[in-house]
Short mmCIF file of C-alpha atoms in Angstrom, two decimals:
data_model
loop_
_atom_site.label_atom_id
_atom_site.label_comp_id
_atom_site.label_asym_id
_atom_site.label_seq_id
_atom_site.Cartn_x
_atom_site.Cartn_y
_atom_site.Cartn_z
CA MET A 1 2.67 -51.70 -3.65
CA ASN A 2 6.35 -52.28 -4.31
CA ALA A 3 7.19 -49.85 -1.56
CA LEU A 4 4.93 -51.72 0.82
CA ARG A 5 6.41 -55.09 -0.03
CA SER A 6 9.93 -53.81 0.54
CA LEU A 7 8.99 -52.23 3.85
CA PRO A 8 10.22 -55.11 6.02
CA ILE A 9 13.52 -55.10 4.10
CA LEU A 10 13.78 -51.36 4.56
CA MET A 11 13.13 -51.75 8.27
CA LEU A 12 15.72 -54.49 8.54
CA GLY A 13 18.15 -52.26 6.67
CA ALA A 14 17.43 -49.42 9.04
CA LEU A 15 17.98 -51.69 12.01
CA LEU A 16 21.28 -52.96 10.66
CA SER A 17 22.53 -49.49 9.85
CA LEU A 18 21.65 -48.11 13.28
CA PRO A 19 24.73 -46.87 15.06
CA ALA A 20 26.02 -49.65 17.25
CA ALA A 21 25.02 -49.45 20.88
CA ALA A 22 27.48 -47.48 22.99
CA ALA A 23 30.74 -49.38 23.19
CA ASN A 24 31.53 -51.25 26.39
CA TYR A 25 34.54 -50.27 28.45
CA ALA A 26 35.98 -52.35 31.27
CA ALA A 27 37.77 -50.83 34.27
CA LEU A 28 41.35 -52.02 34.77
CA PRO A 29 43.10 -51.36 38.08
CA GLY A 30 46.63 -50.83 36.73
CA GLY A 31 49.59 -50.87 39.11
CA LEU A 32 53.26 -51.78 38.81
CA PHE A 33 53.94 -53.72 35.63
CA THR A 34 57.07 -55.31 34.20
CA SER A 35 57.00 -54.41 30.53
CA VAL A 36 59.11 -55.83 27.72
CA MET A 37 60.13 -52.18 27.34
CA PRO A 38 61.51 -51.15 30.75
CA ALA A 39 60.66 -47.55 31.65
CA ASP A 40 64.33 -46.58 32.00
CA GLY A 41 65.57 -48.70 29.12
CA LYS A 42 67.08 -51.19 31.58
CA ALA A 43 64.84 -52.94 34.09
CA ALA A 44 62.50 -50.52 35.89
CA PRO A 45 58.84 -51.55 36.12
CA VAL A 46 56.25 -49.02 34.94
CA THR A 47 53.38 -47.61 36.95
CA ILE A 48 50.03 -47.85 35.18
CA GLU A 49 47.22 -45.62 36.43
CA PRO A 50 43.72 -47.13 36.60
CA PHE A 51 42.05 -46.80 33.19
CA GLN A 52 39.19 -48.10 31.09
CA LEU A 53 39.64 -50.20 27.98
CA ARG A 54 37.18 -51.02 25.27
CA THR A 55 36.15 -54.65 25.74
CA GLU A 56 36.37 -55.29 21.98
CA PRO A 57 38.29 -53.86 19.01
CA VAL A 58 36.32 -51.42 16.84
CA THR A 59 34.39 -53.32 14.16
CA ASN A 60 33.71 -52.62 10.48
CA ALA A 61 30.08 -51.78 11.36
CA GLU A 62 31.17 -49.31 14.03
CA PHE A 63 33.71 -47.66 11.77
CA LEU A 64 31.13 -47.42 8.98
CA ALA A 65 28.79 -45.56 11.34
CA PHE A 66 31.72 -43.26 12.16
CA VAL A 67 32.57 -42.38 8.54
CA GLN A 68 28.88 -41.68 7.91
CA THR A 69 28.88 -39.01 10.60
CA HIS A 70 32.49 -37.91 9.94
CA PRO A 71 32.71 -37.92 6.13
CA GLN A 72 36.21 -36.45 6.16
CA TRP A 73 37.30 -39.97 7.14
CA ARG A 74 35.67 -41.67 4.14
CA ARG A 75 38.34 -43.36 2.06
CA ASP A 76 37.44 -41.16 -0.93
CA ARG A 77 37.76 -37.93 1.08
CA VAL A 78 40.50 -38.53 3.63
CA ALA A 79 43.55 -36.27 3.30
CA GLY A 80 46.48 -38.31 1.99
CA ILE A 81 48.73 -37.19 4.83
CA PHE A 82 46.44 -39.04 7.29
CA ALA A 83 46.03 -42.40 5.54
CA ASP A 84 47.82 -44.31 2.79
CA GLY A 85 46.22 -45.49 -0.47
CA ARG A 86 45.04 -48.79 1.02
CA TYR A 87 42.95 -47.15 3.76
CA LEU A 88 39.66 -49.13 4.07
CA SER A 89 40.47 -50.68 0.68
CA HIS A 90 38.76 -53.96 1.63
CA TRP A 91 35.37 -52.22 1.81
CA ALA A 92 33.18 -52.49 -1.30
CA ALA A 93 32.82 -48.68 -1.45
CA ALA A 94 33.51 -45.61 0.67
CA ASP A 95 30.27 -46.20 2.57
CA VAL A 96 29.55 -49.88 1.87
CA LEU A 97 31.21 -52.80 3.65
CA GLY A 98 30.55 -55.53 1.06
CA SER A 99 31.48 -59.19 1.23
CA GLU A 100 35.15 -58.74 2.19
CA ALA A 101 34.30 -56.83 5.36
CA GLN A 102 31.82 -58.42 7.73
CA PRO A 103 30.09 -56.02 10.15
CA SER A 104 31.36 -57.84 13.26
CA GLN A 105 34.95 -58.27 12.09
CA PRO A 106 37.47 -55.86 13.58
CA VAL A 107 38.06 -52.97 11.19
CA THR A 108 41.54 -53.07 9.62
CA GLN A 109 43.34 -51.03 6.91
CA ILE A 110 43.16 -48.19 9.41
CA SER A 111 45.79 -45.51 9.95
CA TRP A 112 46.85 -44.21 13.38
CA PHE A 113 45.24 -40.86 12.59
CA ALA A 114 41.92 -42.49 11.69
CA ALA A 115 42.02 -44.63 14.84
CA GLN A 116 42.70 -41.52 16.93
CA ALA A 117 39.81 -39.64 15.34
CA TYR A 118 37.46 -42.55 15.95
CA CYS A 119 38.40 -42.78 19.62
CA GLU A 120 37.88 -39.05 20.03
CA SER A 121 34.33 -39.55 18.72
CA GLU A 122 33.82 -41.96 21.65
CA GLN A 123 35.28 -39.41 24.11
CA ALA A 124 38.24 -41.74 24.35
CA ARG A 125 41.83 -42.07 23.16
CA LEU A 126 44.09 -44.86 21.99
CA PRO A 127 45.65 -46.84 24.87
CA SER A 128 49.33 -46.34 25.56
CA TRP A 129 51.65 -49.25 24.78
CA TYR A 130 52.04 -49.97 28.48
CA GLU A 131 48.26 -50.02 29.00
CA TRP A 132 47.82 -52.34 26.05
CA GLU A 133 50.63 -54.68 27.03
CA TYR A 134 49.39 -54.80 30.63
CA ALA A 135 45.83 -55.59 29.54
CA ALA A 136 47.00 -58.25 27.09
CA ALA A 137 48.96 -60.05 29.83
CA ALA A 138 45.71 -61.32 31.40
CA ASP A 139 43.92 -64.58 30.90
CA ASP A 140 40.53 -65.69 32.25
CA HIS A 141 41.66 -65.88 35.89
CA ARG A 142 44.99 -64.01 36.17
CA ALA A 143 45.92 -60.38 35.56
CA ASP A 144 49.39 -61.53 34.50
CA ALA A 145 49.60 -64.94 32.89
CA ARG A 146 52.81 -64.27 31.03
CA ASN A 147 54.98 -66.67 33.00
CA ASP A 148 52.73 -69.58 32.10
CA PRO A 149 54.31 -71.43 29.13
CA ALA A 150 50.88 -72.67 28.04
CA TRP A 151 49.59 -69.09 27.85
CA ARG A 152 52.64 -68.00 25.88
CA GLU A 153 52.21 -70.84 23.44
CA ARG A 154 48.54 -70.04 22.92
CA VAL A 155 49.32 -66.38 22.22
CA LEU A 156 52.16 -67.27 19.91
CA ALA A 157 50.06 -69.74 17.92
CA TRP A 158 48.14 -66.82 16.46
CA TYR A 159 51.27 -65.33 14.95
CA GLY A 160 51.82 -68.50 12.97
CA ARG A 161 48.41 -68.21 11.34
CA PRO A 162 48.68 -67.49 7.59
CA SER A 163 47.88 -63.85 6.92
CA ASN A 164 45.42 -64.70 4.14
CA THR A 165 43.04 -66.45 6.55
CA PRO A 166 39.87 -64.32 6.93
CA LEU A 167 39.71 -62.41 10.21
CA PRO A 168 37.46 -63.97 12.84
CA ALA A 169 34.62 -61.85 14.24
CA ILE A 170 34.87 -60.24 17.65
CA GLY A 171 33.24 -62.02 20.60
CA GLY A 172 36.09 -64.04 22.06
CA ALA A 173 36.03 -65.12 25.71
CA ALA A 174 36.41 -62.31 28.23
CA ASP A 175 39.53 -62.22 30.40
CA VAL A 176 39.70 -61.52 34.14
CA HIS A 177 39.13 -57.79 33.46
CA GLY A 178 36.19 -58.42 31.14
CA VAL A 179 38.19 -57.56 28.01
CA SER A 180 38.20 -59.79 24.90
CA ASP A 181 40.30 -60.48 21.82
CA LEU A 182 43.49 -58.66 22.82
CA ASN A 183 45.49 -61.63 21.63
CA GLY A 184 44.65 -63.68 18.59
CA LEU A 185 42.56 -61.35 16.44
CA VAL A 186 44.40 -58.31 15.07
CA TRP A 187 47.41 -56.10 15.72
CA GLU A 188 46.26 -52.95 17.48
CA TRP A 189 47.43 -49.34 17.28
CA VAL A 190 48.58 -47.61 20.46
CA GLY A 191 48.66 -43.85 21.06
CA ASP A 192 52.41 -43.72 21.58
CA PHE A 193 53.41 -46.09 18.76
CA ASN A 194 56.07 -43.50 17.84
CA ALA A 195 57.59 -43.66 21.33
CA LEU A 196 58.88 -47.21 21.04
CA LEU A 197 62.20 -46.28 19.43
CA VAL A 198 63.47 -49.69 18.67
CA GLY A 199 66.57 -49.52 16.51
CA VAL A 200 66.61 -51.36 13.22
CA ASP A 201 69.05 -53.66 14.94
CA SER A 202 68.76 -53.20 18.68
CA ARG A 203 72.04 -55.03 19.24
CA ASP A 204 73.74 -51.99 17.77
CA GLN A 205 73.82 -49.66 20.76
CA ASP A 206 76.76 -47.57 19.66
CA GLY A 207 77.76 -45.39 16.77
CA ALA A 208 75.01 -44.47 14.40
CA ASP A 209 72.17 -45.46 16.71
CA LYS A 210 73.40 -43.15 19.45
CA LEU A 211 72.95 -40.23 17.09
CA LYS A 212 69.71 -41.36 15.62
CA PHE A 213 68.14 -41.90 19.03
CA CYS A 214 69.37 -39.20 21.37
CA GLY A 215 69.26 -40.13 25.04
CA ALA A 216 69.68 -43.68 26.17
CA GLY A 217 69.96 -44.94 22.61
CA ALA A 218 67.58 -47.47 21.17
CA LEU A 219 65.71 -49.37 23.82
CA THR A 220 66.84 -52.72 24.96
CA MET A 221 63.93 -55.08 25.01
CA GLN A 222 63.61 -57.41 27.96
CA GLN A 223 61.97 -60.79 28.51
CA LYS A 224 63.28 -62.42 25.36
CA GLU A 225 60.95 -65.37 26.02
CA ASN A 226 57.97 -63.11 25.50
CA TYR A 227 58.25 -63.11 21.69
CA ALA A 228 54.62 -62.17 21.20
CA SER A 229 54.94 -58.78 22.92
CA LEU A 230 58.31 -58.18 21.30
CA MET A 231 56.80 -58.78 17.88
CA ARG A 232 54.04 -56.27 18.65
CA VAL A 233 56.64 -53.67 19.59
CA ALA A 234 58.71 -54.38 16.49
CA MET A 235 55.62 -54.12 14.27
CA LEU A 236 54.39 -50.86 15.85
CA SER A 237 57.78 -49.20 15.78
CA ALA A 238 58.16 -49.99 12.08
CA LEU A 239 54.96 -48.18 11.09
CA LYS A 240 54.27 -44.62 10.02
CA ALA A 241 51.13 -42.90 11.33
CA SER A 242 49.50 -42.97 7.89
CA ASP A 243 50.23 -46.67 7.26
CA THR A 244 47.41 -49.19 7.05
CA THR A 245 47.66 -52.99 6.95
CA SER A 246 45.19 -55.84 6.55
CA SER A 247 45.79 -57.03 10.11
CA MET A 248 46.11 -53.73 12.03
CA GLY A 249 43.01 -52.62 13.93
CA PHE A 250 42.49 -50.74 17.18
CA ARG A 251 40.46 -50.28 20.33
CA CYS A 252 40.10 -47.21 22.52
CA ALA A 253 40.80 -46.40 26.16
CA ARG A 254 39.77 -43.77 28.69
CA SER A 255 41.57 -42.35 31.66
CA HIS A 256 39.67 -42.73 34.90
CA MET B 1 45.74 7.71 -4.25
CA LYS B 2 46.04 5.75 -7.43
CA HIS B 3 48.91 3.81 -5.94
CA LEU B 4 46.97 3.14 -2.79
CA LEU B 5 44.06 1.86 -4.82
CA MET B 6 46.32 -0.41 -6.82
CA LEU B 7 47.92 -1.66 -3.65
CA LEU B 8 44.51 -2.37 -2.15
CA CYS B 9 43.47 -4.26 -5.26
CA LEU B 10 46.69 -6.23 -5.18
CA VAL B 11 46.30 -7.11 -1.51
CA PHE B 12 42.67 -8.05 -2.08
CA PHE B 13 43.55 -10.17 -5.10
CA ALA B 14 46.46 -11.89 -3.39
CA GLY B 15 44.27 -12.56 -0.38
CA GLN B 16 41.63 -14.13 -2.60
CA VAL B 17 44.13 -16.38 -4.34
CA PHE B 18 45.61 -17.46 -1.03
CA ALA B 19 42.23 -18.13 0.53
CA ARG B 20 41.00 -20.11 -2.44
CA ALA B 21 43.94 -22.40 -3.06
CA PRO B 22 42.88 -25.63 -1.40
CA LEU B 23 45.36 -27.31 0.90
CA PRO B 24 46.95 -30.34 -0.80
CA GLY B 25 45.91 -33.69 0.70
CA ASP B 26 49.53 -34.50 1.52
CA SER B 27 50.07 -31.22 3.36
CA VAL B 28 51.09 -31.44 7.01
CA TYR B 29 48.82 -28.42 7.60
CA GLN B 30 45.81 -30.73 7.31
CA LEU B 31 46.43 -31.39 11.00
CA GLU B 32 44.64 -29.05 13.39
CA VAL B 33 46.91 -28.38 16.34
CA ARG B 34 47.93 -25.15 18.06
CA LEU B 35 51.41 -23.91 18.86
CA THR B 36 52.66 -21.17 21.18
CA ASP B 37 55.95 -19.48 20.30
CA GLN B 38 58.77 -17.99 22.35
CA ASP B 39 56.96 -14.64 22.41
CA GLY B 40 53.82 -16.19 23.88
CA HIS B 41 51.82 -15.91 20.65
CA ASP B 42 49.38 -18.72 20.08
CA TRP B 43 48.59 -19.77 16.48
CA PRO B 44 47.26 -22.72 14.52
CA TRP B 45 49.98 -24.97 13.01
CA ALA B 46 48.53 -24.18 9.55
CA ALA B 47 49.51 -20.52 10.02
CA ARG B 48 53.01 -21.64 8.94
CA ARG B 49 51.63 -22.08 5.43
CA GLY B 50 53.28 -19.85 2.86
CA HIS B 51 56.84 -20.34 4.06
CA VAL B 52 59.52 -22.78 3.01
CA GLN B 53 60.91 -24.03 6.29
CA VAL B 54 63.12 -26.53 8.02
CA VAL B 55 61.40 -28.12 11.01
CA SER B 56 62.53 -30.35 13.83
CA MET B 57 61.49 -31.27 17.36
CA PHE B 58 63.59 -30.91 20.52
CA TYR B 59 63.47 -30.02 24.22
CA THR B 60 65.44 -27.22 25.83
CA SER B 61 66.91 -29.19 28.76
CA CYS B 62 68.48 -31.71 26.37
CA THR B 63 72.24 -31.92 26.61
CA MET B 64 72.95 -34.67 24.12
CA VAL B 65 71.92 -34.54 20.48
CA CYS B 66 69.53 -31.55 20.56
CA PRO B 67 72.26 -28.88 20.56
CA MET B 68 73.48 -30.66 17.46
CA VAL B 69 70.02 -30.45 15.87
CA VAL B 70 70.13 -26.68 16.35
CA ASP B 71 73.73 -26.48 15.09
CA THR B 72 72.88 -28.51 12.01
CA MET B 73 69.92 -26.21 11.25
CA LYS B 74 72.28 -23.23 11.59
CA LEU B 75 74.84 -24.87 9.28
CA THR B 76 72.17 -25.62 6.70
CA ALA B 77 70.96 -21.99 6.67
CA LYS B 78 74.54 -20.73 6.49
CA ALA B 79 75.25 -22.82 3.42
CA LEU B 80 72.68 -20.79 1.44
CA ASP B 81 73.41 -17.51 -0.28
CA GLU B 82 72.10 -14.45 1.50
CA SER B 83 68.92 -13.86 -0.50
CA ALA B 84 67.88 -17.50 -0.19
CA ARG B 85 68.70 -17.55 3.51
CA GLY B 86 66.38 -14.60 4.09
CA ARG B 87 63.46 -16.60 2.78
CA LEU B 88 64.00 -19.77 4.81
CA ASP B 89 62.16 -20.18 8.11
CA LEU B 90 63.46 -22.41 10.89
CA LEU B 91 61.04 -24.00 13.36
CA LEU B 92 61.76 -26.06 16.45
CA VAL B 93 58.82 -27.57 18.36
CA SER B 94 59.30 -28.90 21.87
CA PHE B 95 57.94 -32.29 22.89
CA ASP B 96 58.39 -31.40 26.56
CA PRO B 97 55.41 -29.12 27.34
CA ALA B 98 55.76 -29.76 31.08
CA ARG B 99 59.14 -28.02 31.29
CA ASP B 100 59.29 -25.95 28.10
CA SER B 101 57.17 -22.94 29.03
CA VAL B 102 57.19 -19.81 26.89
CA ALA B 103 59.82 -18.40 29.28
CA ALA B 104 62.01 -21.50 28.88
CA LEU B 105 61.79 -21.26 25.08
CA ARG B 106 62.61 -17.58 25.18
CA GLU B 107 65.59 -18.15 27.48
CA TYR B 108 66.89 -20.92 25.19
CA ALA B 109 66.47 -18.74 22.09
CA ASP B 110 68.42 -15.93 23.77
CA ARG B 111 71.15 -18.22 25.02
CA ARG B 112 71.65 -19.90 21.65
CA LYS B 113 71.11 -16.67 19.71
CA LEU B 114 68.15 -18.00 17.76
CA ASN B 115 66.55 -14.75 16.69
CA ALA B 116 63.13 -14.35 15.08
CA PRO B 117 63.10 -14.29 12.13
CA PRO B 118 64.07 -16.83 10.91
CA TRP B 119 63.85 -18.84 14.14
CA THR B 120 60.62 -19.86 15.82
CA LEU B 121 60.67 -21.99 18.94
CA ALA B 122 57.28 -23.33 19.92
CA ARG B 123 55.50 -25.57 22.37
CA ALA B 124 52.33 -27.65 21.98
CA GLU B 125 50.17 -29.53 24.47
CA SER B 126 51.39 -33.10 24.88
CA GLN B 127 48.61 -34.67 22.77
CA ASP B 128 49.29 -32.17 19.99
CA ALA B 129 53.05 -32.70 20.19
CA ARG B 130 52.51 -36.45 19.83
CA GLN B 131 50.33 -35.90 16.73
CA LEU B 132 52.81 -33.47 15.22
CA ALA B 133 55.64 -35.96 15.73
CA ALA B 134 53.56 -38.72 14.12
CA LEU B 135 52.85 -36.43 11.19
CA LEU B 136 56.52 -35.55 10.72
CA GLY B 137 57.69 -39.13 11.28
CA LEU B 138 59.63 -38.30 14.45
CA GLN B 139 59.85 -40.50 17.52
CA TYR B 140 60.24 -39.55 21.17
CA ARG B 141 59.80 -41.12 24.53
CA GLN B 142 60.06 -39.68 28.02
CA LEU B 143 62.29 -41.53 30.48
CA PRO B 144 61.58 -41.75 34.23
CA ASP B 145 64.31 -39.18 34.97
CA GLY B 146 62.57 -36.62 32.75
CA ASP B 147 64.98 -36.94 29.83
CA PHE B 148 63.82 -38.03 26.41
CA ASN B 149 64.90 -40.59 23.89
CA HIS B 150 64.17 -39.19 20.48
CA SER B 151 65.03 -39.41 16.82
CA SER B 152 66.93 -36.46 15.34
CA GLU B 153 65.96 -35.36 11.87
CA LEU B 154 65.58 -32.15 9.93
CA ILE B 155 62.48 -31.96 7.74
CA LEU B 156 62.07 -29.62 4.79
CA LEU B 157 58.54 -28.34 4.10
CA ASP B 158 57.44 -26.44 1.01
CA ALA B 159 55.14 -23.42 1.29
CA ASP B 160 52.06 -25.68 1.20
CA GLY B 161 53.36 -28.02 3.88
CA ARG B 162 54.49 -30.93 1.73
CA ILE B 163 57.49 -32.82 3.08
CA LEU B 164 60.17 -32.38 0.41
CA ALA B 165 63.20 -33.90 2.12
CA ARG B 166 64.51 -35.12 5.45
CA SER B 167 67.97 -35.65 6.85
CA ASP B 168 69.29 -37.53 9.87
CA VAL B 169 72.85 -36.32 9.26
CA MET B 170 73.71 -34.40 12.43
CA GLY B 171 76.68 -32.21 13.29
CA ARG B 172 77.76 -31.59 9.71
CA LEU B 173 76.21 -30.51 6.43
CA ASP B 174 74.14 -32.94 4.43
CA PRO B 175 74.80 -31.76 0.83
CA ASP B 176 71.68 -33.46 -0.55
CA PHE B 177 69.49 -31.79 2.03
CA VAL B 178 71.05 -28.35 1.38
CA GLN B 179 70.45 -28.89 -2.32
CA ALA B 180 66.79 -29.71 -1.63
CA VAL B 181 66.46 -26.51 0.43
CA ARG B 182 67.98 -24.43 -2.39
CA LYS B 183 65.63 -25.99 -4.90
CA ALA B 184 62.59 -25.37 -2.69
CA LEU B 185 63.50 -21.72 -2.24
CA ALA B 186 64.14 -21.28 -5.97
CA ALA B 187 60.77 -22.82 -6.81
CA LYS B 188 58.87 -20.47 -4.54
#
């Protein structure tokens, strides 16, 4: 009798715990792009091949489904070299989201290794920094809205938001490519986060930096007015691959 | 015969112990990537387990800091007494798979007199090289002209693949790092 009465609840539970429908990817045309990180360290634009980008960051619900099928990524089983002690620490348990982690919020407290493994499970990879920066330059009617002061202000406003505000859910308005929530939700991992080589003080181009960063030295960042992108670069280049933070999530990409 | 039997038992026992010891969670050998060395042998990264070694990443066409990375590894090994030196492995992994073929690695090893053992020069596919660099905390970036920007550091691994020490002192000895190497070899 009890079992019968709880049947609808069980069914609801089953529905909620179903793996999320296949993630949506939008096709982006790519092309020549002027990055805050010039390809040659000076001014050269970069060429971005056409690629596909996940329309939304990966959510708590999606990552929960992933750890259920890939238990080596549960927070109680993950190898310490791949994720720090705070990995998925906002979840109620290793396989329970709980009240601090809503299913449709972007998953955070995620290491680069965990993000990589998740994307592989979607036959995808993490986007490169250039792909991410290029995608995030769009608004609802332009592929590159970065020269619009109003756009810049809107993007920057997010960075002023106190970090203890709960994360919004995904589902923001789609941009011209059909991608949502690149700006204003979470920081996002990129595949080549350890290729950004920004010196501790990028004004120091001589002496110690020359040795630490063989080649052209630490990169000079361009477009000083584009603080938002510069902050992303600074944040990413300061992280280790096993680091997790309460505002760092990810989305995946695919080559065409 | 008796000796042979004892030897067999010993080998069997040692093999069992080795196979059973679980890999520590903070071991770099948790990562599954494959490397190919200057002799064309292909092996999993975790096959390096069991050796104390100094590791770094480089590319053979580099003319700036990389020769110094190699020199600093040489200096570090030279600072050890002979018996310790014989037990230290030196590994350089290229982050330039497009140009660093097995032949290029071999040619570089010959030119710089990096003989195996203790030297291993290896290449990995670009995705694997990126993961390995992330694991070791190294940074690199390819420039349009084919050169690389990269960080230069020596990393000391214990026999189980735990990172014991690192040094970004290049071109001269880092006494603290040498001390860490000595300690690691004594502990083994």
